[in-house]
Amino acid sequence: MRYDLDLVASWIAPGSKVLDLGCGQGELLQHLHDTKGVQGFGVEQDEEKAATGISRGVSILQGDMAGEVRDYPDNAFDVVVLSQTLQQVAEPLGLIRQMLRVGKRAVVSFPNFAHWRNRCQLFFQGNAPVTPELPYDWHDTPNIRVITFRDFHRFCNRFGFTILEAVAVKTDPASRGGLVLRLLPNLRATYGIFLLARS
Amino acid sequence: MSEYADLSPGGPGVGAVEKRFFTFAQDEPFVLESGAAIGPVTLAYETYGALDPDGANAVLVCHALTGDSHAAGVYHGADPKPGWWEVMIGPGKGIDTNRHFVICSNVLGGCMGSTGPASLNPETGRPWGLAFPVLTIGDMVRAQKVLLDHLGVKRVLAAVGGSMGGMQVLEWAARYPETVVSAIALATAAKHSALHIAFHEVARQAIVADPDWNGGDYYHGPKPAHGLAVARMIGHITYLSDEAMRHKFGRGLQDRADFSFSFDADFQVESYLRYQGRKFVERFDANSFLYITRAADYFDLGATHGQGSLTKAFSRGDTRFLVVSFSSDWLYPTYQSRELVQALKRAGRDVSFCEIEAQWGHDAFLLDSPRLSGLVAGHLERTRRDLGRDLRRGLP
């Protein structure tokens, strides 16, 4: 499994109830089900990915995550996961509020826009960064949000989300390996993973 | 539902099968939701595969409006036509008969061996006709429950069905949640839209307007064949879609180079509809069509089981759900499946949903689709695995 998903999994208690928004083929949920007896539910927009996940035995709703999350009752889940998708969300504030309404905890991860490679591309080459983590041209990208760790901390402070855990990692998008960084994370980390709670 | 003879079965089937009959309510009549009572009641049914000793591998297949108990395999002798869901049921298929014990019964009110308006009324010795009581999807499901009890099946791993079969599946899940470990509802809804009821009404009117219908009392004379054929033609239009019809027929002419300048079937689509209508008349009873469409139109799961709330209708039990819709289905459009899914989520049920991109309209659930088979197989597999784990842990 992907390194960052392994870290996310380490925050989830056995037997808990988890909702994964943008779950793809349900890799994380399947892993959590098999190793921790977690009752997992996913939401995925793409028909093929959703169908593949369901065919593998994961409970997945094909649909738009912002719409689907609204139907769940309060506190329906122990943890709601939004993995590497925040940069693509139209209304991040509304979505995270919904996540912390239906879940007691929320896990949010995203690629760090302040990574030194992005900074270098902008500073030395003068173009919008295109990297393995953000591999799209400006005119053809699903990533409509530019997020750095500092921005996200500020965002959480301002809107009253408590950050219980924050991990900066250096890993490739598809890699099984990676490193947790403590020194200069906003400069060196490719991804940030945050565990949030209501204040 | 389309004539399944057109379908090519995908892979080897279950082989020769036999239609069986079960009769109950001989002493105590079977009381319907309307309050009327009938008895005795016979259901025609078929089974494929074998029931495991722990009884945990039974799958109940519910047929659509004009289907029957013959879901898979072929009958002995001259009838080579495979069952209506041959593409889904069989060794290694979506519902794998090497692993599952499949039961499919013809609904109460039907005309394929089950008690319906064409059956003899024991009090008069004549066919029931319109004296047959109006029934509901709930009545059909309660009758199926009696059959399952008779077969010694205490719990089904899944109830599976599309269209009106999907309505029965939902009824099962709401009425007997403890009996249904999982519910697979395809191309269906918790209640019909006005559009859907309107199509049914036009079809029913076509039947009752046929002079041979004779107030439903036609069993000793000519059948209302024309009216029933028109009803079927209307049905067929709704089972396809604009795109499917364009793809299948376009404006192609049938057996001619130019218009006949008459009202013969010049266009291929006309010829197709007339053929489907004729074929249907040979196998279906007009009164059954009236009763079954009525039952489907009356179906409103939220009203019957949730005092108006669909969420409440699903509040009991632990049944898990797989809901599937098809993008070009305008008879049971995706928004109705999404309403269902929304209610299931609010009720805290474990539910999966997928809208399959398909151009074939409502009929898509009957056609060979690796995607649909994969969804059903995966859902059954996980349900069985989790049930096995629960049983080992000693959970109910």
Coordinates of C-alpha atoms in Angstrom, one line a residue:
Chain A
M1 CA 0.0 0.0 0.0
R2 CA 1.0 3.6 -0.5
Y3 CA 3.3 5.0 2.2
D4 CA 0.9 7.8 3.1
L5 CA -2.1 5.5 3.3
D6 CA -0.1 3.3 5.7
L7 CA 0.4 6.3 8.0
V8 CA -3.3 7.1 7.8
A9 CA -4.1 3.5 8.6
S10 CA -1.9 3.7 11.7
W11 CA -4.2 6.4 13.2
I12 CA -7.3 4.3 12.9
A13 CA -8.3 2.0 15.7
P14 CA -9.3 -1.6 15.1
G15 CA -13.0 -2.2 14.7
S16 CA -13.8 1.5 14.0
K17 CA -16.2 2.8 11.4
V18 CA -14.5 4.7 8.6
L19 CA -15.7 6.8 5.7
D20 CA -13.1 7.4 2.9
L21 CA -14.0 10.2 0.5
G22 CA -12.5 9.8 -2.9
C23 CA -11.6 6.2 -2.0
G24 CA -10.6 5.2 -5.6
Q25 CA -10.8 1.4 -5.7
G26 CA -11.0 1.2 -2.0
E27 CA -7.4 0.1 -1.3
L28 CA -7.3 1.8 2.1
L29 CA -10.7 0.5 3.2
Q30 CA -9.9 -3.1 2.1
H31 CA -6.6 -2.9 4.0
L32 CA -8.3 -1.6 7.1
H33 CA -11.0 -4.2 6.9
D34 CA -8.6 -7.1 6.4
T35 CA -6.0 -6.0 9.1
K36 CA -8.1 -4.2 11.7
G37 CA -11.7 -5.4 11.2
V38 CA -12.6 -1.9 10.3
Q39 CA -16.1 -1.3 8.9
G40 CA -15.3 0.8 5.9
F41 CA -17.4 2.9 3.5
G42 CA -16.2 4.8 0.5
V43 CA -17.3 7.5 -1.9
E44 CA -15.9 7.6 -5.4
Q45 CA -17.0 9.6 -8.4
D46 CA -15.4 7.5 -11.1
E47 CA -17.7 4.6 -12.2
E48 CA -14.9 2.2 -13.1
K49 CA -13.0 2.7 -9.9
A50 CA -16.1 2.5 -7.8
A51 CA -17.2 -0.7 -9.6
T52 CA -13.8 -2.3 -9.2
G53 CA -13.8 -1.5 -5.5
I54 CA -17.4 -3.0 -5.0
S55 CA -16.4 -6.0 -7.0
R56 CA -13.5 -6.5 -4.6
G57 CA -16.0 -6.4 -1.8
V58 CA -15.6 -2.9 -0.5
S59 CA -18.8 -0.8 0.2
I60 CA -18.6 2.1 -2.1
L61 CA -21.1 4.8 -3.2
Q62 CA -20.5 6.1 -6.7
G63 CA -21.1 9.8 -6.4
D64 CA -19.9 13.3 -5.6
M65 CA -18.3 13.3 -2.2
A66 CA -19.6 16.8 -1.2
G67 CA -23.1 15.7 -1.9
E68 CA -22.8 12.2 -0.5
V69 CA -21.4 13.2 2.8
R70 CA -24.4 15.4 3.6
D71 CA -26.8 12.5 3.8
Y72 CA -25.1 10.8 6.8
P73 CA -26.3 11.4 10.3
D74 CA -24.1 13.2 12.8
N75 CA -21.3 11.1 14.3
A76 CA -22.0 8.2 11.9
F77 CA -18.3 7.4 11.7
D78 CA -15.3 7.3 13.9
V79 CA -13.0 8.7 11.2
V80 CA -13.6 10.3 7.8
V81 CA -10.6 10.3 5.4
L82 CA -10.0 12.7 2.6
S83 CA -6.7 11.5 1.1
Q84 CA -4.8 13.6 -1.4
T85 CA -7.9 15.3 -2.7
L86 CA -8.3 18.5 -0.7
Q87 CA -6.5 20.4 -3.6
Q88 CA -9.4 19.4 -5.9
V89 CA -12.3 20.3 -3.6
A90 CA -14.5 23.3 -4.6
E91 CA -15.5 24.2 -1.1
P92 CA -12.9 22.9 1.4
L93 CA -14.3 24.6 4.4
G94 CA -17.8 23.2 3.9
L95 CA -16.5 19.7 3.2
I96 CA -14.2 19.6 6.3
R97 CA -17.1 20.8 8.4
Q98 CA -19.3 18.1 7.0
M99 CA -16.5 15.5 7.6
L100 CA -16.3 16.6 11.3
R101 CA -20.0 16.5 11.6
V102 CA -20.4 12.9 10.4
G103 CA -17.1 11.8 11.9
K104 CA -15.5 12.2 15.3
R105 CA -12.1 12.6 13.6
A106 CA -11.1 13.6 10.1
V107 CA -7.9 12.8 8.2
V108 CA -6.9 15.2 5.5
S109 CA -3.9 14.9 3.3
F110 CA -2.7 16.9 0.4
P111 CA 0.5 17.6 -1.7
N112 CA 2.5 20.4 -0.2
F113 CA 2.7 23.3 -2.7
A114 CA 5.5 24.9 -0.8
H115 CA 7.9 22.0 -1.5
W116 CA 11.3 23.3 -2.6
R117 CA 10.9 21.9 -6.2
N118 CA 7.7 23.9 -6.7
R119 CA 9.4 27.0 -5.3
C120 CA 12.3 26.5 -7.6
Q121 CA 10.2 26.1 -10.7
L122 CA 8.3 29.3 -9.9
F123 CA 11.5 31.2 -8.8
F124 CA 14.0 30.1 -11.4
Q125 CA 12.0 29.0 -14.4
G126 CA 9.0 31.3 -13.8
N127 CA 6.4 28.7 -14.6
A128 CA 3.6 27.2 -12.6
P129 CA 5.0 24.0 -11.0
V130 CA 4.6 20.6 -12.7
T131 CA 5.9 17.9 -10.4
P132 CA 5.2 14.2 -9.7
E133 CA 2.9 15.2 -6.9
L134 CA 1.1 17.9 -9.0
P135 CA 1.6 16.5 -12.5
Y136 CA -0.8 18.8 -14.5
D137 CA -0.4 21.9 -16.6
W138 CA -2.2 25.0 -15.3
H139 CA -4.9 24.8 -18.0
D140 CA -5.7 21.2 -17.6
T141 CA -5.6 20.3 -13.9
P142 CA -8.1 19.0 -11.4
N143 CA -6.1 20.7 -8.7
I144 CA -7.8 24.0 -8.1
R145 CA -6.4 24.7 -4.6
V146 CA -2.8 25.8 -3.8
I147 CA -2.1 24.6 -0.2
T148 CA 0.9 24.7 2.0
F149 CA 1.3 23.4 5.5
R150 CA 1.4 27.0 6.9
D151 CA -1.8 27.8 5.0
F152 CA -3.5 24.7 6.4
H153 CA -2.5 25.5 10.0
R154 CA -3.8 29.0 9.6
F155 CA -7.0 27.7 8.1
C156 CA -7.6 25.3 11.0
N157 CA -6.9 28.0 13.6
R158 CA -9.2 30.4 11.9
F159 CA -12.2 28.0 11.5
G160 CA -11.8 26.1 14.7
F161 CA -10.5 22.7 13.7
T162 CA -8.1 21.1 16.2
I163 CA -5.0 19.5 14.7
L164 CA -4.4 16.4 16.8
E165 CA -1.6 15.0 14.6
A166 CA 0.4 16.5 11.7
V167 CA 2.9 14.6 9.7
A168 CA 5.0 15.8 6.9
V169 CA 6.2 13.1 4.6
K170 CA 8.5 12.7 1.6
T171 CA 7.2 10.1 -0.7
D172 CA 6.4 9.6 -4.4
P173 CA 2.8 9.5 -5.4
A174 CA 2.7 5.8 -5.9
S175 CA 5.5 4.7 -3.6
R176 CA 5.4 2.2 -0.8
G177 CA 8.4 3.8 0.8
G178 CA 8.8 7.2 2.4
L179 CA 10.2 9.3 5.2
V180 CA 8.6 11.3 7.9
L181 CA 10.3 14.7 8.1
R182 CA 10.7 16.8 11.2
L183 CA 13.2 19.4 9.9
L184 CA 11.9 22.2 7.6
P185 CA 8.8 20.2 6.7
N186 CA 7.1 23.1 4.7
L187 CA 10.1 23.2 2.5
R188 CA 11.1 19.5 2.2
A189 CA 7.9 17.5 2.5
T190 CA 5.9 16.4 -0.6
Y191 CA 2.7 15.6 1.4
G192 CA 1.1 16.6 4.6
I193 CA -1.3 14.4 6.6
F194 CA -3.4 15.9 9.3
L195 CA -5.7 14.4 11.9
L196 CA -8.4 16.8 12.9
A197 CA -11.1 17.1 15.5
R198 CA -13.8 19.6 16.3
S199 CA -12.7 22.2 18.8
Chain B
M1 CA -38.4 -6.9 -19.7
S2 CA -37.2 -8.0 -23.1
E3 CA -37.7 -11.4 -24.7
Y4 CA -34.7 -13.2 -23.3
A5 CA -34.5 -15.6 -26.2
D6 CA -32.6 -12.8 -27.9
L7 CA -29.9 -12.9 -25.4
S8 CA -26.8 -15.0 -25.9
P9 CA -25.9 -16.9 -22.8
G10 CA -22.4 -16.1 -21.6
G11 CA -20.6 -19.4 -21.0
P12 CA -22.0 -22.8 -19.8
G13 CA -25.3 -22.7 -18.0
V14 CA -26.8 -24.8 -15.3
G15 CA -28.1 -27.4 -17.8
A16 CA -31.5 -29.1 -17.6
V17 CA -33.8 -27.7 -15.0
E18 CA -37.3 -28.5 -13.9
K19 CA -40.2 -26.3 -12.9
R20 CA -41.7 -27.3 -9.6
F21 CA -44.9 -26.4 -7.8
F22 CA -45.7 -25.7 -4.1
T23 CA -49.2 -25.4 -2.9
F24 CA -50.2 -24.0 0.5
A25 CA -53.2 -22.3 2.2
Q26 CA -55.4 -25.3 1.6
D27 CA -56.9 -25.2 5.0
E28 CA -56.3 -21.6 6.2
P29 CA -56.7 -19.1 3.4
F30 CA -53.8 -16.7 2.6
V31 CA -55.0 -13.2 3.6
L32 CA -53.8 -10.4 1.3
E33 CA -53.0 -6.8 2.2
S34 CA -56.4 -5.8 0.8
G35 CA -58.1 -8.0 3.3
A36 CA -59.2 -10.5 0.7
A37 CA -58.4 -14.1 1.3
I38 CA -57.5 -16.8 -1.2
G39 CA -56.6 -20.4 -1.0
P40 CA -55.2 -22.8 -2.0
V41 CA -52.2 -20.9 -3.4
T42 CA -49.7 -22.5 -5.8
L43 CA -46.3 -21.0 -6.6
A44 CA -44.2 -22.3 -9.5
Y45 CA -40.5 -22.3 -8.7
E46 CA -37.1 -23.5 -9.8
T47 CA -33.8 -24.1 -7.9
Y48 CA -30.2 -24.3 -9.2
G49 CA -27.1 -25.4 -7.3
A50 CA -27.2 -27.1 -3.8
L51 CA -28.0 -25.7 -0.4
D52 CA -25.0 -25.9 2.0
P53 CA -25.4 -27.8 5.2
D54 CA -25.1 -24.6 7.1
G55 CA -27.8 -23.1 4.8
A56 CA -25.8 -20.0 4.3
N57 CA -25.6 -20.0 0.5
A58 CA -29.2 -19.5 -0.6
V59 CA -29.8 -16.7 -3.1
L60 CA -33.4 -15.7 -3.9
V61 CA -33.8 -14.3 -7.4
C62 CA -36.9 -12.1 -8.0
H63 CA -38.2 -11.7 -11.5
A64 CA -39.5 -8.6 -13.2
L65 CA -43.0 -7.7 -14.4
T66 CA -43.6 -10.4 -17.0
G67 CA -40.8 -12.8 -16.0
D68 CA -41.2 -16.2 -14.4
S69 CA -39.5 -18.9 -12.4
H70 CA -37.4 -19.9 -15.3
A71 CA -34.3 -17.8 -14.5
A72 CA -31.6 -20.1 -15.8
G73 CA -30.9 -23.4 -17.6
V74 CA -33.1 -25.1 -20.1
Y75 CA -36.1 -27.4 -19.8
H76 CA -36.1 -31.0 -20.9
G77 CA -37.3 -31.8 -24.3
A78 CA -38.4 -29.4 -27.0
D79 CA -38.1 -26.0 -25.3
P80 CA -34.5 -24.9 -25.9
K81 CA -35.1 -21.3 -24.5
P82 CA -32.7 -20.6 -21.6
G83 CA -33.9 -18.8 -18.5
W84 CA -34.3 -15.0 -18.5
W85 CA -31.1 -14.4 -16.5
E86 CA -28.9 -17.0 -18.1
V87 CA -26.2 -14.4 -18.4
M88 CA -26.1 -13.9 -14.6
I89 CA -26.8 -17.3 -13.1
G90 CA -24.6 -20.4 -13.7
P91 CA -21.3 -21.9 -12.9
G92 CA -18.7 -19.1 -12.6
K93 CA -21.2 -16.4 -13.4
G94 CA -22.2 -13.4 -11.3
I95 CA -24.4 -15.6 -9.2
D96 CA -22.2 -18.7 -9.2
T97 CA -24.3 -21.9 -9.0
N98 CA -21.2 -23.8 -7.9
R99 CA -21.2 -21.8 -4.8
H100 CA -24.8 -20.7 -4.3
F101 CA -28.2 -22.3 -4.1
V102 CA -30.5 -20.2 -6.3
I103 CA -34.3 -20.1 -5.9
C104 CA -36.6 -18.3 -8.3
S105 CA -40.4 -18.4 -8.0
N106 CA -43.1 -17.1 -10.3
V107 CA -45.0 -14.3 -8.4
L108 CA -48.4 -14.7 -6.9
G109 CA -50.8 -13.3 -9.5
G110 CA -48.7 -14.6 -12.4
C111 CA -49.6 -16.9 -15.1
M112 CA -46.6 -19.2 -15.4
G113 CA -47.7 -21.8 -13.0
S114 CA -48.5 -19.6 -9.9
T115 CA -52.0 -18.9 -8.8
G116 CA -53.4 -15.9 -10.6
P117 CA -56.5 -14.6 -12.4
A118 CA -56.3 -17.4 -15.0
S119 CA -56.4 -20.0 -12.3
L120 CA -59.6 -21.8 -11.3
N121 CA -61.6 -20.2 -8.5
P122 CA -62.3 -23.2 -6.3
E123 CA -65.7 -21.7 -5.4
T124 CA -67.0 -21.5 -8.9
G125 CA -64.8 -23.9 -10.8
R126 CA -64.2 -21.2 -13.4
P127 CA -61.2 -19.0 -13.9
W128 CA -61.0 -16.2 -11.4
G129 CA -60.8 -13.4 -14.0
L130 CA -61.5 -10.0 -12.4
A131 CA -62.9 -11.8 -9.3
F132 CA -59.3 -12.4 -8.4
P133 CA -58.3 -10.0 -5.6
V134 CA -56.0 -7.1 -6.3
L135 CA -52.7 -7.9 -4.7
T136 CA -49.5 -6.1 -3.7
I137 CA -45.7 -6.6 -4.0
G138 CA -46.0 -7.3 -0.2
D139 CA -48.4 -10.2 -0.9
M140 CA -46.0 -11.6 -3.5
V141 CA -43.1 -11.5 -1.0
R142 CA -45.1 -13.0 1.8
A143 CA -46.0 -15.9 -0.5
Q144 CA -42.4 -16.3 -1.4
K145 CA -41.6 -16.4 2.3
V146 CA -44.0 -19.4 2.8
L147 CA -42.1 -21.1 -0.1
L148 CA -38.7 -20.5 1.5
D149 CA -40.0 -21.9 4.8
H150 CA -41.2 -24.9 3.0
L151 CA -37.8 -25.4 1.3
G152 CA -36.1 -25.1 4.7
V153 CA -34.3 -21.9 3.9
K154 CA -34.3 -19.8 7.0
R155 CA -32.1 -17.1 5.7
V156 CA -30.9 -16.0 2.3
L157 CA -27.4 -14.7 1.6
A158 CA -29.0 -12.3 -0.9
A159 CA -32.3 -11.4 -2.4
V160 CA -31.5 -10.2 -6.0
G161 CA -33.7 -8.7 -8.6
G162 CA -34.1 -5.9 -11.2
S163 CA -37.1 -3.7 -12.0
M164 CA -40.2 -5.2 -10.3
G165 CA -37.8 -7.9 -9.0
G166 CA -35.9 -5.1 -7.3
M167 CA -39.1 -3.9 -5.7
Q168 CA -39.6 -7.4 -4.2
V169 CA -36.0 -7.3 -3.0
L170 CA -36.6 -4.0 -1.2
E171 CA -39.9 -5.4 0.2
W172 CA -38.0 -8.4 1.5
A173 CA -35.4 -6.2 3.2
A174 CA -38.0 -4.0 4.8
R175 CA -40.4 -6.8 5.8
Y176 CA -38.1 -9.6 6.7
P177 CA -34.7 -7.9 7.4
E178 CA -33.6 -10.9 9.6
T179 CA -34.1 -13.2 6.7
V180 CA -32.1 -11.2 4.1
V181 CA -28.4 -10.9 4.8
S182 CA -28.0 -8.7 1.7
A183 CA -30.3 -7.1 -0.8
I184 CA -29.2 -6.5 -4.4
A185 CA -31.6 -4.1 -6.1
L186 CA -31.0 -3.3 -9.8
A187 CA -32.7 -0.7 -12.0
T188 CA -35.5 -0.2 -9.5
A189 CA -37.2 2.2 -7.2
A190 CA -38.9 2.5 -3.8
K191 CA -42.0 3.7 -5.7
H192 CA -43.1 4.3 -9.3
S193 CA -43.0 7.8 -10.7
A194 CA -46.1 9.3 -12.2
L195 CA -44.5 8.8 -15.6
H196 CA -44.2 5.1 -14.9
I197 CA -47.7 4.7 -13.6
A198 CA -48.9 6.6 -16.7
F199 CA -47.2 4.1 -19.0
H200 CA -48.8 1.2 -17.1
E201 CA -52.2 2.8 -17.2
V202 CA -52.0 3.2 -21.0
A203 CA -51.0 -0.4 -21.3
R204 CA -53.9 -1.5 -19.1
Q205 CA -56.3 0.6 -21.0
A206 CA -55.1 -1.1 -24.2
I207 CA -56.1 -4.4 -22.7
V208 CA -59.5 -3.4 -21.3
A209 CA -60.4 -1.6 -24.6
D210 CA -60.0 -4.8 -26.5
P211 CA -63.5 -6.1 -27.3
D212 CA -62.3 -9.7 -26.6
W213 CA -61.3 -8.8 -23.1
N214 CA -65.0 -9.0 -22.1
G215 CA -64.6 -7.7 -18.6
G216 CA -61.8 -10.1 -17.9
D217 CA -64.0 -13.1 -18.7
Y218 CA -62.4 -14.4 -21.9
Y219 CA -61.0 -17.8 -20.9
H220 CA -63.5 -19.8 -22.9
G221 CA -63.3 -17.6 -26.0
P222 CA -60.8 -15.5 -28.0
K223 CA -58.2 -13.7 -25.9
P224 CA -57.8 -9.9 -25.9
A225 CA -54.7 -10.5 -28.0
H226 CA -54.6 -7.1 -29.7
G227 CA -54.9 -5.2 -26.5
L228 CA -52.2 -7.3 -24.8
A229 CA -49.9 -6.9 -27.7
V230 CA -50.3 -3.1 -27.7
A231 CA -49.6 -3.2 -23.9
R232 CA -46.4 -5.1 -24.5
M233 CA -45.4 -2.7 -27.3
I234 CA -45.7 0.2 -24.9
G235 CA -43.6 -1.7 -22.4
H236 CA -40.9 -2.3 -24.9
I237 CA -40.6 1.3 -25.8
T238 CA -40.0 2.1 -22.1
Y239 CA -37.5 -0.7 -21.7
L240 CA -35.2 0.8 -24.4
S241 CA -34.0 4.4 -24.7
D242 CA -33.8 6.9 -27.5
E243 CA -30.2 6.0 -28.0
A244 CA -30.8 2.3 -27.9
M245 CA -33.6 2.5 -30.4
R246 CA -31.5 4.7 -32.7
H247 CA -28.7 2.3 -32.5
K248 CA -30.8 -0.8 -33.0
F249 CA -33.2 0.4 -35.6
G250 CA -32.6 4.0 -36.7
R251 CA -35.2 4.8 -39.4
G252 CA -34.3 1.5 -41.2
L253 CA -37.1 0.0 -43.3
Q254 CA -38.2 -3.6 -42.8
D255 CA -38.1 -5.9 -45.9
R256 CA -38.7 -3.1 -48.4
A257 CA -36.8 -0.4 -50.3
D258 CA -39.3 2.3 -49.9
F259 CA -42.4 3.4 -48.0
S260 CA -45.5 1.3 -48.7
F261 CA -47.8 4.4 -48.3
S262 CA -50.0 2.3 -46.1
F263 CA -50.1 1.5 -42.4
D264 CA -48.1 -1.7 -42.7
A265 CA -45.0 -2.1 -40.5
D266 CA -42.6 -0.2 -42.9
F267 CA -40.0 0.7 -40.2
Q268 CA -37.9 -1.9 -38.5
V269 CA -38.9 -0.5 -35.1
E270 CA -42.6 -1.1 -36.0
S271 CA -41.9 -4.6 -37.1
Y272 CA -39.9 -5.3 -33.9
L273 CA -42.7 -4.0 -31.7
R274 CA -45.3 -6.0 -33.5
Y275 CA -43.2 -9.1 -33.3
Q276 CA -42.6 -8.6 -29.5
G277 CA -46.3 -8.0 -29.0
R278 CA -47.3 -11.2 -30.9
K279 CA -44.8 -13.3 -29.0
F280 CA -45.9 -12.0 -25.7
V281 CA -49.6 -12.9 -26.3
E282 CA -48.6 -16.5 -26.8
R283 CA -47.1 -16.8 -23.3
F284 CA -48.8 -14.2 -21.1
D285 CA -52.3 -13.7 -19.6
A286 CA -53.9 -10.3 -20.1
N287 CA -55.5 -10.3 -16.7
S288 CA -52.2 -11.2 -15.0
F289 CA -50.7 -8.2 -16.7
L290 CA -53.4 -5.9 -15.2
Y291 CA -52.9 -7.3 -11.7
I292 CA -49.1 -7.3 -11.7
T293 CA -48.8 -3.8 -13.1
R294 CA -51.3 -2.6 -10.5
A295 CA -49.2 -4.2 -7.7
A296 CA -46.1 -2.5 -9.0
D297 CA -47.9 0.9 -9.2
Y298 CA -49.2 0.5 -5.7
F299 CA -45.7 -0.2 -4.3
D300 CA -44.5 2.5 -2.0
L301 CA -42.0 1.1 0.5
G302 CA -41.8 4.3 2.7
A303 CA -45.6 4.5 3.0
T304 CA -46.1 0.8 3.8
H305 CA -43.1 0.2 6.1
G306 CA -42.0 3.6 7.3
Q307 CA -45.2 5.7 7.9
G308 CA -44.2 7.8 4.9
S309 CA -40.4 7.7 5.6
L310 CA -38.2 5.6 3.4
T311 CA -35.4 5.9 6.0
K312 CA -37.7 4.5 8.6
A313 CA -38.7 1.6 6.3
F314 CA -35.0 0.5 6.4
S315 CA -34.5 1.2 10.1
R316 CA -34.7 -2.5 11.2
G317 CA -32.1 -5.2 10.9
D318 CA -28.7 -5.4 9.5
T319 CA -29.2 -6.1 5.8
R320 CA -26.5 -4.7 3.6
F321 CA -27.4 -3.4 0.2
L322 CA -26.1 -3.1 -3.4
V323 CA -28.0 -0.7 -5.5
V324 CA -27.3 -0.4 -9.2
S325 CA -28.8 1.9 -11.8
F326 CA -28.1 2.3 -15.5
S327 CA -27.4 5.7 -17.1
S328 CA -29.9 5.4 -20.0
D329 CA -32.7 3.9 -17.9
W330 CA -35.6 6.4 -18.1
L331 CA -38.2 4.0 -16.6
Y332 CA -36.3 3.7 -13.3
P333 CA -33.9 6.6 -13.6
T334 CA -30.8 7.0 -11.4
Y335 CA -32.3 9.7 -9.3
Q336 CA -34.7 7.1 -7.9
S337 CA -31.8 4.8 -7.0
R338 CA -30.1 7.7 -5.4
E339 CA -33.2 8.5 -3.2
L340 CA -33.1 4.9 -2.1
V341 CA -29.4 5.1 -1.3
Q342 CA -29.9 8.3 0.6
A343 CA -32.6 6.7 2.8
L344 CA -30.3 3.7 3.4
K345 CA -27.5 5.9 4.4
R346 CA -29.7 7.8 6.8
A347 CA -30.9 4.6 8.2
G348 CA -27.3 3.6 8.9
R349 CA -27.3 0.7 6.4
D350 CA -24.2 -0.6 4.7
V351 CA -24.9 0.3 1.1
S352 CA -22.9 0.3 -2.2
F353 CA -24.2 2.1 -5.2
C354 CA -23.0 2.3 -8.8
E355 CA -24.5 3.9 -11.9
I356 CA -23.4 1.8 -14.8
E357 CA -22.8 3.7 -18.1
A358 CA -25.0 1.8 -20.5
Q359 CA -26.8 2.8 -23.6
W360 CA -29.5 0.0 -23.6
G361 CA -32.0 1.7 -21.3
H362 CA -33.9 -0.2 -18.7
D363 CA -33.1 -3.6 -20.4
A364 CA -29.5 -3.2 -19.5
F365 CA -29.9 -5.2 -16.3
L366 CA -30.8 -8.3 -18.3
L367 CA -28.0 -8.1 -20.8
D368 CA -24.5 -9.6 -20.5
S369 CA -22.4 -7.1 -18.6
P370 CA -19.1 -8.1 -17.0
R371 CA -19.4 -5.0 -14.9
L372 CA -22.8 -5.9 -13.5
S373 CA -21.7 -9.6 -13.0
G374 CA -18.6 -8.4 -11.2
L375 CA -20.5 -6.1 -8.9
V376 CA -23.0 -8.9 -8.0
A377 CA -20.3 -11.5 -7.6
G378 CA -18.1 -9.3 -5.4
H379 CA -21.0 -8.2 -3.2
L380 CA -22.1 -11.9 -2.7
E381 CA -18.5 -13.0 -2.0
R382 CA -17.9 -10.4 0.7
T383 CA -21.3 -10.9 2.2
R384 CA -20.6 -14.6 2.4
R385 CA -17.2 -14.1 3.9
D386 CA -18.4 -11.7 6.5
L387 CA -21.4 -13.9 7.3
G388 CA -19.0 -16.9 7.8
R389 CA -16.9 -14.8 10.1
D390 CA -19.9 -13.7 12.1
L391 CA -21.1 -17.3 12.3
R392 CA -17.7 -18.5 13.5
R393 CA -17.8 -15.7 16.2
G394 CA -21.2 -17.0 17.2
L395 CA -23.0 -13.8 16.3
P396 CA -26.6 -14.3 15.1

